[in-house]
Amino acid sequence: MLRTYFLILAILALAGILLGWNISRFVGAKAVIKTKELAFLPGPTTARVLALGQAATAAKLRWIDSFQFQQLVIDRKDDRLPDGSSVFVRLYDTLIPLDPLFLPFYQNAALNLSGILGRHGDELRYTGLGIHNLPYETKIRRMFASCLVAFFDFEERHPEILDAVLADWAAHESDANGRNQVWRWQQMMGNRAFDGLEQVPYWLEQLEHTTPGTSSAEFVEGALREQLSTYAQRAMSAALKELPQVVFLPNLQDETWQILAKPIAERIAALPATKIPPAGALPIIRDQAGRWRLRHDPWGWPWMRLIDGTFYPGGEFRRDFRGSLSRANQELLSAVKKAGRWPTTLAEVAELGVTIPAPTPAGGTVRLAGQVLVVEWTDPPEKPWPLRAAP
Amino acid sequence: MILVIAGATFREAVRSRAFLGLLIIFAICVALSRIVGWVSSTDGNLVTTNIVLSLQSLIGVLVAVATGTALVQAEIQSRTLYTVLSRPLPRWQFVVGKFAGLSAALAAGQAAMLAIGLAYLWITGAKVTGWLVVAGGLTIAEVLVMAAVSLCWTALTSPLLAAVLGLATYALGHAVASLPGLMHYLKGWQAPVAAGLASLVPDLGHFTYRDQAAHGIPINPGDVVMHLAYAGLWIALLVTITVAVFRRKQL
């Protein structure tokens, strides 16, 4: 009897220890540095053979596994192998034949190849393939048409082809509501006539296909904020020319700069109705008393004034800083390989000859998290400009 | 007599702990499949559906190979075979009865897996259509063909080697499904030789409708009948070979 109790106790104790051990890996787990390469990918036919009759499942698992590589490409803006071939092209050429009816493959291909790497021809290729495989899928049609207009200027260069593309899209919509979507899309693309905001509809389209909080979503949001910021910078610079009395100030937190809001509002109000950007894209906003006030930049940080007098968004400055830190991390990795040891403090990082970018922008703190230099920010003084439509 | 043997085999199989254990493992894997759906940057429903249908096939085939290779061997090891064969019972009836019982048990297990999988998909909000049931039905046919393959290999070799050869046949069976698309790379005599060799194994591509079913793509009833007939013919051939070998075997 004693022996049985002892065995049960031993089983429970061992199971408890092992369960705890397993769970401990998840407690306080942090995102791993994403440096996974996809140098090897089988061709479509080999992949099908290797899938052992589970082609669709294998494709999804391979795709999910490639997310880490996508993060790497977002960081370094390059997916080329030493022989010059594109990993993304190989990836989607493998995945799509395994499950040609899975819409996210095409959306993901468009975002990665066109949005992140700027290879818009590849986006056309994959969305074109998507139209072939999913002819009744509105989302693919929208992406294809947006790409033609935003990057290949088909409205001006080949209006007849664009008309044919849109007519084909409308013909594949099953009801009147669907066909109306084609005309609504045309209307939205017509709103692109604002300096610096030409690609905003395209990026909003891309944003719709991302999940909030993912690295792809962060990237698309960044691209949108950059364009909104360019428009705001131009509007502010133009308004400044009308106010020669404004003196140099290091940043625009000061109330003095609210003087810019009125001329910006007046200039925008003077535009033809079709050229007025939507209120959400403007650098000014009405306060509760109905007065125009200057907003912080699209990231919610105060605008900065550079020595040459131009404006610079504080949010983008912080983003650039994060990029510099990413380069410092690469330096750190090389230095560690030479030194044969990992540093434990920032001082030791500097001793290894790694240049930590300085000065850190206000609100940021650089620290060594494990083996990586990271910067942590306080919340910006204003909420970032909302980009997604309210649910 | 065949029905008696089949009934006994079926009861023995479904009452075994291994049978229940595999159903539980399947249920756990199905529950975990949702996690893959969550990390897929989509609503996850389609990814989960694909995985559930694949699990039914993969676990089903593993069970078929494991039980198919052990079917007669277990009788020999426990010496019950001699008791049965000492009666006036032709050996072919014994083999057919055992296979029929095993097939019924595998089909019941597969049906249970399909029911668990579809219920889970429905609970988690994925679209459950009749096409998924058809796909599950074709997977059952795939599993039964693999059980027949394993049984046949056991008659020809040792149980361990038969299990390895059974799994290799499964891989080959899916590989040959892609071969017609590659034939244009072959020249002269290579093409007929490749086609001839590939035709020696069952083309399991007949049973992979699950990928289309997940997208709700319909299948012609005629095609379903054809795929089931294909499975039936292979099972008949493999069981006949097993009977032929078993009749002459020195036990």
XYZ file of C-alpha atoms in Angstrom:
642
model
C 0.000 0.000 0.000
C 2.800 2.303 0.999
C 4.545 1.497 -2.228
C 1.477 2.513 -4.312
C 1.161 5.833 -2.471
C 4.838 6.420 -2.979
C 4.557 5.752 -6.718
C 1.529 8.054 -7.092
C 3.350 10.734 -5.138
C 6.455 10.323 -7.288
C 4.372 10.529 -10.479
C 2.587 13.668 -9.266
C 5.839 15.294 -8.161
C 7.643 14.523 -11.406
C 4.652 15.598 -13.497
C 4.436 18.821 -11.482
C 8.122 19.559 -11.957
C 8.006 18.897 -15.699
C 4.794 20.873 -16.152
C 6.329 23.791 -14.252
C 9.487 23.497 -16.293
C 7.510 23.625 -19.543
C 5.335 26.527 -18.374
C 8.388 28.491 -17.206
C 9.442 28.896 -20.845
C 6.315 30.955 -21.448
C 6.515 33.144 -18.340
C 8.009 36.497 -19.283
C 8.833 35.209 -22.772
C 9.977 37.974 -25.085
C 9.930 38.209 -28.844
C 12.966 36.457 -30.268
C 15.265 38.437 -32.522
C 13.986 37.595 -35.930
C 16.868 36.635 -38.159
C 15.548 33.511 -39.792
C 16.674 33.077 -43.379
C 14.670 31.264 -46.028
C 17.625 30.486 -48.262
C 16.195 27.092 -49.128
C 12.706 26.611 -50.398
C 11.585 23.755 -52.609
C 10.091 24.467 -56.012
C 6.307 24.133 -56.358
C 6.342 20.551 -57.659
C 8.854 19.315 -55.086
C 6.844 21.048 -52.378
C 3.711 19.227 -53.501
C 5.524 15.895 -53.410
C 6.942 16.650 -49.961
C 3.527 17.690 -48.667
C 2.351 14.040 -48.710
C -1.146 14.885 -49.778
C -1.531 17.709 -47.250
C -0.667 20.528 -49.679
C -2.944 23.210 -48.225
C -1.871 22.531 -44.639
C 1.812 22.394 -45.578
C 1.465 25.707 -47.426
C -0.110 27.412 -44.399
C 2.544 26.088 -42.017
C 5.363 27.111 -44.404
C 3.772 30.551 -44.708
C 3.432 31.025 -40.951
C 7.045 29.930 -40.548
C 8.106 32.625 -43.021
C 6.763 35.439 -40.820
C 10.114 35.701 -39.033
C 11.854 36.212 -42.344
C 9.331 38.895 -43.237
C 10.299 40.741 -40.066
C 13.948 40.526 -41.117
C 13.122 41.978 -44.539
C 11.140 44.808 -42.972
C 14.256 45.686 -40.963
C 16.765 45.513 -43.797
C 14.541 46.198 -46.843
C 16.164 43.439 -48.859
C 15.199 39.846 -49.607
C 17.917 38.982 -52.109
C 20.107 35.918 -51.768
C 23.796 36.176 -52.687
C 22.938 34.947 -56.205
C 20.540 37.875 -56.602
C 17.339 35.826 -56.544
C 14.400 37.007 -54.479
C 13.379 34.856 -51.512
C 9.867 36.309 -51.475
C 9.305 35.452 -55.131
C 10.471 31.903 -54.442
C 8.287 31.743 -51.319
C 5.078 32.782 -53.056
C 5.894 30.717 -56.153
C 5.999 27.750 -53.789
C 3.015 28.598 -51.599
C 0.471 29.716 -54.174
C 0.444 26.505 -56.277
C -0.015 24.507 -53.055
C -3.203 26.399 -52.213
C -4.140 28.774 -55.030
C -7.461 29.669 -53.394
C -6.016 31.120 -50.189
C -6.468 34.897 -50.471
C -3.926 35.950 -47.769
C -1.047 34.573 -49.895
C -1.741 37.178 -52.571
C -2.307 39.980 -50.054
C 0.889 39.096 -48.251
C 2.852 38.911 -51.509
C 1.574 42.349 -52.529
C 2.442 43.903 -49.175
C 5.910 42.408 -48.953
C 7.026 42.807 -52.540
C 5.409 46.108 -53.374
C 4.765 47.812 -50.047
C 8.003 46.952 -48.307
C 10.453 46.284 -51.136
C 8.956 48.644 -53.705
C 8.833 45.995 -56.443
C 5.447 46.961 -57.805
C 5.781 44.798 -60.928
C 5.867 41.748 -58.668
C 2.692 42.931 -56.958
C 0.984 43.107 -60.349
C 2.226 39.612 -61.145
C 0.826 38.058 -57.969
C -2.427 40.006 -57.873
C -2.876 39.149 -61.566
C -2.386 35.496 -60.668
C -4.868 36.007 -57.823
C -7.463 37.355 -60.268
C -6.898 34.285 -62.422
C -7.393 31.894 -59.486
C -10.022 33.896 -57.580
C -11.850 35.861 -60.291
C -14.751 36.814 -57.997
C -12.587 38.082 -55.122
C -13.159 41.833 -54.778
C -10.123 42.414 -52.568
C -7.689 41.114 -55.186
C -9.356 43.225 -57.865
C -8.994 46.343 -55.697
C -5.324 45.663 -55.034
C -4.599 45.080 -58.719
C -6.382 48.254 -59.798
C -4.836 50.341 -56.984
C -1.373 49.193 -58.003
C -2.010 50.078 -61.658
C -3.119 53.574 -60.685
C -0.775 54.380 -57.804
C 2.475 53.051 -59.249
C 1.995 52.726 -62.993
C -0.094 55.838 -63.561
C -2.601 53.994 -65.735
C -5.176 56.779 -65.297
C -2.949 59.020 -67.402
C -0.928 56.602 -69.480
C -3.403 53.864 -70.378
C -6.907 55.007 -69.397
C -8.495 52.587 -71.866
C -6.740 49.600 -70.256
C -7.725 50.801 -66.787
C -11.332 51.143 -67.947
C -11.209 47.579 -69.278
C -9.748 46.324 -65.972
C -12.499 48.082 -64.004
C -15.208 46.844 -66.370
C -13.934 43.282 -65.933
C -13.940 43.774 -62.149
C -17.524 45.085 -62.240
C -18.563 42.164 -64.472
C -17.287 39.709 -61.862
C -19.212 41.309 -59.007
C -22.293 39.268 -58.212
C -24.709 42.098 -57.350
C -25.358 45.811 -57.750
C -23.739 46.576 -54.400
C -20.553 44.877 -55.561
C -20.580 46.811 -58.824
C -21.061 50.037 -56.874
C -17.885 49.209 -55.004
C -15.976 49.562 -58.253
C -17.262 53.114 -58.702
C -16.647 53.937 -55.033
C -13.085 52.766 -55.503
C -12.710 55.022 -58.538
C -14.027 57.915 -56.482
C -11.546 57.184 -53.705
C -8.652 57.068 -56.143
C -9.848 60.399 -57.529
C -9.099 61.924 -54.120
C -5.402 61.508 -54.697
C -4.809 64.962 -56.066
C -3.175 66.319 -52.902
C 0.567 66.913 -52.758
C 2.219 64.151 -50.758
C -0.978 62.156 -50.316
C -1.053 60.415 -53.717
C -0.400 56.956 -52.349
C -2.534 57.245 -49.221
C -5.529 55.317 -50.711
C -3.151 52.528 -51.757
C -1.652 52.270 -48.284
C -5.053 52.419 -46.603
C -5.967 49.495 -48.829
C -2.869 47.627 -47.623
C -3.621 48.529 -44.012
C -6.998 46.819 -44.286
C -5.216 43.518 -44.964
C -2.997 43.671 -41.893
C -3.666 42.698 -38.303
C -3.124 45.516 -35.754
C 0.056 45.056 -33.741
C 1.868 42.893 -36.305
C 5.122 44.034 -37.858
C 3.432 44.330 -41.263
C 0.767 46.597 -39.761
C 3.451 48.705 -38.080
C 5.247 49.039 -41.379
C 2.147 50.121 -43.309
C 1.127 52.540 -40.557
C 4.646 54.003 -40.683
C 4.406 54.483 -44.457
C 1.029 56.228 -44.061
C 2.228 58.492 -41.255
C 5.270 59.413 -43.337
C 3.030 60.593 -46.169
C 0.675 62.476 -43.869
C 3.711 64.071 -42.301
C 5.094 65.118 -45.720
C 1.812 66.823 -46.521
C 1.751 68.526 -43.117
C 5.370 69.689 -43.476
C 4.596 71.300 -46.830
C 1.467 72.985 -45.472
C 3.360 74.316 -42.463
C 6.303 75.566 -44.530
C 3.955 77.334 -46.943
C 2.103 78.982 -44.049
C 5.376 80.019 -42.464
C 6.309 82.039 -45.524
C 3.353 84.290 -44.778
C 4.582 84.850 -41.218
C 8.104 86.328 -41.470
C 7.742 87.631 -37.904
C 7.989 84.087 -36.516
C 11.356 83.566 -34.894
C 13.409 80.401 -34.704
C 12.315 78.013 -31.994
C 13.773 74.537 -31.449
C 10.458 72.763 -31.489
C 6.794 73.463 -31.884
C 5.575 72.587 -28.444
C 5.420 76.246 -27.671
C 2.039 77.947 -27.939
C 3.693 80.537 -30.191
C 3.545 78.077 -33.027
C -0.221 77.927 -32.884
C 0.020 81.065 -34.968
C 0.601 78.753 -37.948
C -2.773 77.071 -37.640
C -4.794 79.968 -39.003
C -2.913 80.501 -42.301
C -2.854 76.744 -42.908
C -6.619 76.618 -42.444
C -7.067 79.619 -44.733
C -4.896 78.117 -47.471
C -6.752 74.819 -47.301
C -10.119 76.576 -47.305
C -9.076 78.437 -50.465
C -8.530 75.140 -52.351
C -11.213 73.913 -54.783
C -13.642 71.593 -52.976
C -12.288 68.520 -54.802
C -8.739 69.264 -53.653
C -9.421 69.527 -49.933
C -7.974 66.493 -48.158
C -10.094 64.668 -45.579
C -9.959 66.299 -42.110
C -8.067 63.326 -40.643
C -5.134 64.007 -42.970
C -4.673 67.662 -41.964
C -2.014 68.993 -39.577
C -4.645 71.217 -37.941
C -7.703 70.366 -35.931
C -10.523 72.389 -34.400
C -10.500 72.629 -30.603
C -13.610 72.635 -28.437
C -13.970 76.401 -28.870
C -13.969 75.919 -32.656
C -10.510 77.458 -33.188
C -7.978 75.831 -35.482
C -5.030 74.382 -33.606
C -1.820 72.823 -34.856
C -1.608 69.084 -34.168
C 1.526 67.217 -33.167
C 2.997 65.067 -35.930
C 1.165 61.913 -37.122
C 3.001 59.839 -34.473
C 1.769 62.174 -31.707
C 5.193 63.752 -31.032
C 5.905 67.491 -31.284
C 7.244 68.848 -34.576
C 10.931 69.786 -34.632
C 12.460 72.722 -36.427
C 15.760 72.004 -38.169
C 18.588 74.514 -38.506
C 17.717 75.127 -42.163
C 14.271 76.196 -41.018
C 12.425 73.129 -42.293
C 10.086 71.108 -40.113
C 10.749 67.563 -39.127
C 8.327 65.187 -37.407
C 9.524 64.086 -33.984
C 7.934 60.665 -34.550
C 10.001 60.038 -37.650
C 13.113 61.197 -35.789
C 12.407 58.495 -33.212
C 11.816 55.932 -35.946
C 15.151 56.829 -37.548
C 16.778 56.438 -34.154
C 15.394 52.925 -33.880
C 16.905 52.188 -37.313
C 20.314 53.439 -36.105
C 19.984 51.185 -33.098
C 19.290 48.238 -35.371
C 22.591 48.952 -37.167
C 24.322 49.184 -33.775
C 22.942 45.718 -32.972
C 24.534 44.322 -36.114
C 27.837 45.936 -35.072
C 27.380 44.414 -31.632
C 26.954 40.946 -33.090
C 30.177 41.265 -35.099
C 32.029 42.666 -32.059
C 30.796 39.812 -29.864
C 32.000 37.225 -32.388
C 35.458 38.785 -32.221
C 35.528 39.254 -28.435
C 33.991 35.871 -27.682
C 31.750 37.229 -24.923
C 28.463 39.098 -24.535
C 28.462 42.475 -22.749
C 26.180 42.906 -19.743
C 26.034 46.702 -19.549
C 25.925 49.623 -21.975
C 29.424 50.611 -20.864
C 30.712 47.180 -21.866
C 28.946 47.567 -25.230
C 30.867 50.796 -25.785
C 34.100 49.081 -24.684
C 33.604 46.562 -27.476
C 33.805 49.464 -29.915
C 30.093 49.582 -30.761
C 28.779 53.094 -31.370
C 25.510 53.578 -29.536
C 23.613 56.311 -31.392
C 23.338 59.538 -29.414
C 21.698 61.693 -28.333
C 18.618 59.642 -27.552
C 15.487 61.618 -28.521
C 13.401 62.942 -25.624
C 11.191 60.285 -24.068
C 13.512 57.428 -25.039
C 15.797 55.230 -22.942
C 18.368 52.897 -24.467
C 19.114 49.706 -22.592
C 20.632 46.319 -23.143
C 17.881 43.693 -23.101
C 19.642 40.353 -23.021
C 21.829 40.481 -26.098
C 20.083 43.302 -27.940
C 20.129 47.080 -27.655
C 16.579 48.355 -27.396
C 15.014 51.763 -26.973
C 11.899 52.229 -24.881
C 9.671 55.257 -25.348
C 7.308 57.009 -23.050
C 3.846 57.610 -24.513
C 3.796 60.573 -26.925
C 2.160 63.756 -25.578
C -0.729 63.408 -28.046
C -2.426 60.302 -29.392
C -1.052 59.228 -32.814
C -3.366 60.193 -35.664
C -5.962 57.451 -36.074
C -5.506 55.545 -39.356
C -7.934 52.668 -39.140
C -11.644 53.245 -39.512
C -13.482 52.859 -36.201
C -15.049 49.373 -35.995
C -18.022 -17.196 -40.929
C -16.461 -14.074 -42.468
C -18.997 -11.949 -40.597
C -18.228 -13.708 -37.317
C -14.501 -13.049 -37.687
C -15.154 -9.496 -38.854
C -17.470 -8.845 -35.883
C -14.929 -10.201 -33.409
C -12.109 -8.158 -34.980
C -14.235 -5.023 -34.953
C -15.231 -5.457 -31.293
C -11.673 -6.182 -30.285
C -10.390 -3.106 -32.134
C -12.911 -0.571 -30.874
C -12.632 -1.839 -27.298
C -8.854 -1.509 -27.332
C -7.266 1.286 -25.347
C -5.116 2.200 -28.340
C -8.248 3.049 -30.306
C -9.569 5.364 -27.608
C -6.085 6.772 -26.993
C -5.685 7.748 -30.632
C -9.076 9.433 -30.618
C -7.989 11.431 -27.565
C -4.684 12.362 -29.231
C -6.626 13.444 -32.305
C -8.953 15.570 -30.159
C -5.967 17.237 -28.425
C -4.273 17.938 -31.764
C -7.502 19.375 -33.149
C -7.853 21.652 -30.118
C -4.255 22.816 -30.557
C -4.787 23.458 -34.270
C -6.636 26.633 -33.361
C -3.371 28.086 -32.041
C -1.888 27.778 -35.521
C -4.979 29.564 -36.807
C -4.432 32.383 -34.318
C -0.826 32.994 -35.349
C -1.677 32.954 -39.048
C -2.486 36.691 -39.340
C -5.925 35.730 -40.659
C -9.177 34.915 -38.875
C -7.642 31.433 -38.634
C -10.751 29.504 -39.670
C -9.447 28.239 -42.975
C -6.049 27.349 -41.535
C -7.720 25.404 -38.716
C -9.995 23.608 -41.201
C -6.999 22.532 -43.296
C -5.178 21.223 -40.242
C -8.192 19.327 -38.889
C -8.712 17.565 -42.231
C -4.994 16.785 -42.505
C -4.925 15.379 -38.970
C -7.780 13.049 -39.803
C -5.790 11.726 -42.746
C -2.356 11.549 -41.072
C -3.489 9.978 -37.796
C -5.845 7.710 -39.707
C -3.052 6.446 -41.947
C -0.724 5.915 -38.981
C -3.416 3.850 -37.264
C -4.120 1.933 -40.477
C -0.460 1.061 -40.985
C 0.076 0.131 -37.332
C -3.021 -2.046 -37.080
C -2.828 -3.427 -40.632
C 0.669 -4.769 -40.080
C -0.199 -6.242 -36.679
C -3.487 -7.764 -37.758
C -2.402 -11.335 -38.510
C 0.907 -11.185 -36.654
C -0.858 -10.591 -33.340
C -2.956 -13.721 -33.917
C 0.169 -15.721 -34.642
C 1.987 -14.428 -31.542
C -0.974 -15.120 -29.255
C -1.406 -18.509 -30.987
C -5.142 -17.913 -31.419
C -4.610 -18.270 -35.140
C -3.947 -21.990 -34.791
C -7.185 -22.479 -32.866
C -9.123 -20.697 -35.575
C -7.418 -22.415 -38.496
C -7.755 -25.866 -36.953
C -11.476 -25.531 -37.641
C -12.814 -26.180 -41.123
C -12.217 -22.585 -42.164
C -10.584 -21.624 -45.449
C -7.700 -19.237 -44.943
C -9.132 -16.700 -47.377
C -12.201 -16.337 -45.180
C -10.007 -15.670 -42.198
C -8.054 -12.918 -44.038
C -11.137 -11.318 -45.542
C -12.962 -11.443 -42.212
C -10.047 -9.899 -40.356
C -9.694 -7.142 -42.941
C -13.438 -6.445 -42.973
C -13.468 -6.120 -39.192
C -10.435 -3.873 -39.213
C -11.925 -1.735 -41.983
C -15.147 -1.328 -40.040
C -13.192 -0.295 -36.938
C -11.015 2.143 -38.907
C -14.073 3.611 -40.610
C -15.786 4.027 -37.244
C -12.679 5.712 -35.836
C -12.437 7.978 -38.864
C -16.118 8.879 -38.602
C -15.592 9.751 -34.942
C -12.563 11.890 -35.841
C -14.531 13.657 -38.556
C -17.406 14.317 -36.150
C -15.035 15.676 -33.485
C -13.213 17.812 -36.061
C -16.353 19.271 -37.604
C -17.920 19.932 -34.190
C -14.777 21.777 -33.129
C -14.742 23.834 -36.326
C -18.406 24.701 -35.840
C -17.854 25.691 -32.188
C -14.895 27.915 -33.086
C -16.883 29.721 -35.769
C -15.395 28.168 -38.907
C -17.683 27.495 -41.847
C -18.826 23.872 -41.826
C -20.241 22.650 -45.130
C -21.371 19.322 -46.507
C -18.270 19.321 -48.717
C -16.125 18.800 -45.625
C -18.107 15.626 -44.901
C -17.495 14.441 -48.473
C -13.769 15.214 -48.058
C -13.784 13.265 -44.775
C -15.465 10.357 -46.560
C -12.750 10.274 -49.202
C -10.117 10.371 -46.449
C -11.770 7.268 -44.951
C -11.337 5.579 -48.358
C -7.659 6.637 -48.332
C -7.187 5.139 -44.873
C -8.826 1.854 -45.908
C -6.562 1.607 -48.959
C -3.556 2.139 -46.681
C -4.828 -0.573 -44.323
C -4.997 -2.950 -47.290
C -1.497 -1.906 -48.383
C -0.138 -2.645 -44.902
C -1.921 -5.999 -44.747
C -0.449 -6.953 -48.102
C 3.078 -5.920 -47.091
C 2.730 -8.006 -43.902
C 1.925 -11.057 -45.979
C 5.066 -10.492 -48.049
C 7.561 -9.389 -45.357
C 8.037 -9.051 -41.600
C 5.670 -6.762 -39.637
C 8.344 -4.117 -38.917
C 9.465 -3.919 -42.530
C 5.817 -3.932 -43.589
C 5.165 -0.827 -41.455
C 8.122 0.985 -43.037
C 7.068 -0.095 -46.523
C 3.490 0.932 -45.749
C 4.560 4.471 -44.869
C 6.831 4.584 -47.915
C 3.884 3.541 -50.079
C 1.871 6.393 -48.553
C 4.606 8.901 -49.515
C 4.916 7.372 -52.988
C 1.164 7.286 -53.415
C 0.994 11.045 -52.962
C 4.160 11.692 -54.957
C 2.844 9.879 -58.034
C -0.167 12.208 -58.002
C 2.219 15.009 -59.118
C 3.979 12.871 -61.732
C 1.671 13.457 -64.744
C 2.586 17.165 -64.598
C 6.274 16.285 -64.862
C 6.068 13.791 -67.715
C 7.006 16.375 -70.321
C 10.508 16.495 -68.790
C 11.017 12.833 -69.698
C 12.183 11.780 -73.138
C 11.802 8.638 -75.203
C 11.616 5.406 -73.196
C 11.811 7.253 -69.848
C 8.187 8.394 -69.991
C 6.530 4.966 -70.386
C 8.902 3.425 -67.812
C 8.116 6.162 -65.272
C 4.402 5.901 -65.981
C 4.540 2.111 -65.642
C 6.418 2.177 -62.343
C 4.224 4.936 -60.925
C 1.129 2.941 -61.813
C 2.237 0.121 -59.525
C 1.304 2.147 -56.434
C -2.129 3.496 -55.533
C -2.512 7.142 -56.582
C -3.584 8.656 -53.280
C -4.176 11.994 -55.026
C -7.690 10.621 -55.658
C -8.510 11.219 -51.999
C -7.126 14.747 -51.468
C -10.333 16.616 -52.161
C -9.959 18.031 -48.606
C -7.937 21.030 -49.893
C -10.741 22.121 -52.205
C -13.458 21.257 -49.680
C -11.947 23.698 -47.163
C -12.611 26.469 -49.701
C -16.149 25.204 -50.317
C -15.347 24.128 -53.901
C -17.956 21.511 -54.897
C -17.099 18.071 -56.268
C -19.126 16.144 -58.860
C -20.992 13.137 -57.424
C -19.633 11.183 -60.404
C -16.080 11.984 -59.318
C -16.808 10.841 -55.766
C -18.145 7.523 -57.086
C -15.070 7.164 -59.292
C -12.670 7.833 -56.387
C -14.519 5.334 -54.177
C -14.475 2.750 -56.974
C -10.732 3.335 -57.350
C -10.279 2.701 -53.618
C -12.502 -0.390 -53.803
C -10.488 -1.876 -56.671
C -7.165 -1.338 -54.910
C -8.499 -2.864 -51.699
C -9.829 -5.866 -53.636
C -6.483 -6.355 -55.395
C -4.374 -6.033 -52.235
C -6.607 -8.313 -50.153
C -6.582 -10.890 -52.959
C -2.763 -10.804 -53.072
C -2.704 -11.215 -49.289
C -5.051 -14.191 -49.492
C -2.933 -15.769 -52.252
C 0.246 -15.403 -50.188
C -1.425 -16.422 -46.906
C -2.837 -19.623 -48.432
C 0.650 -20.929 -49.205
C 2.315 -19.577 -46.067
C 3.819 -22.062 -43.605
C 2.502 -20.912 -40.244
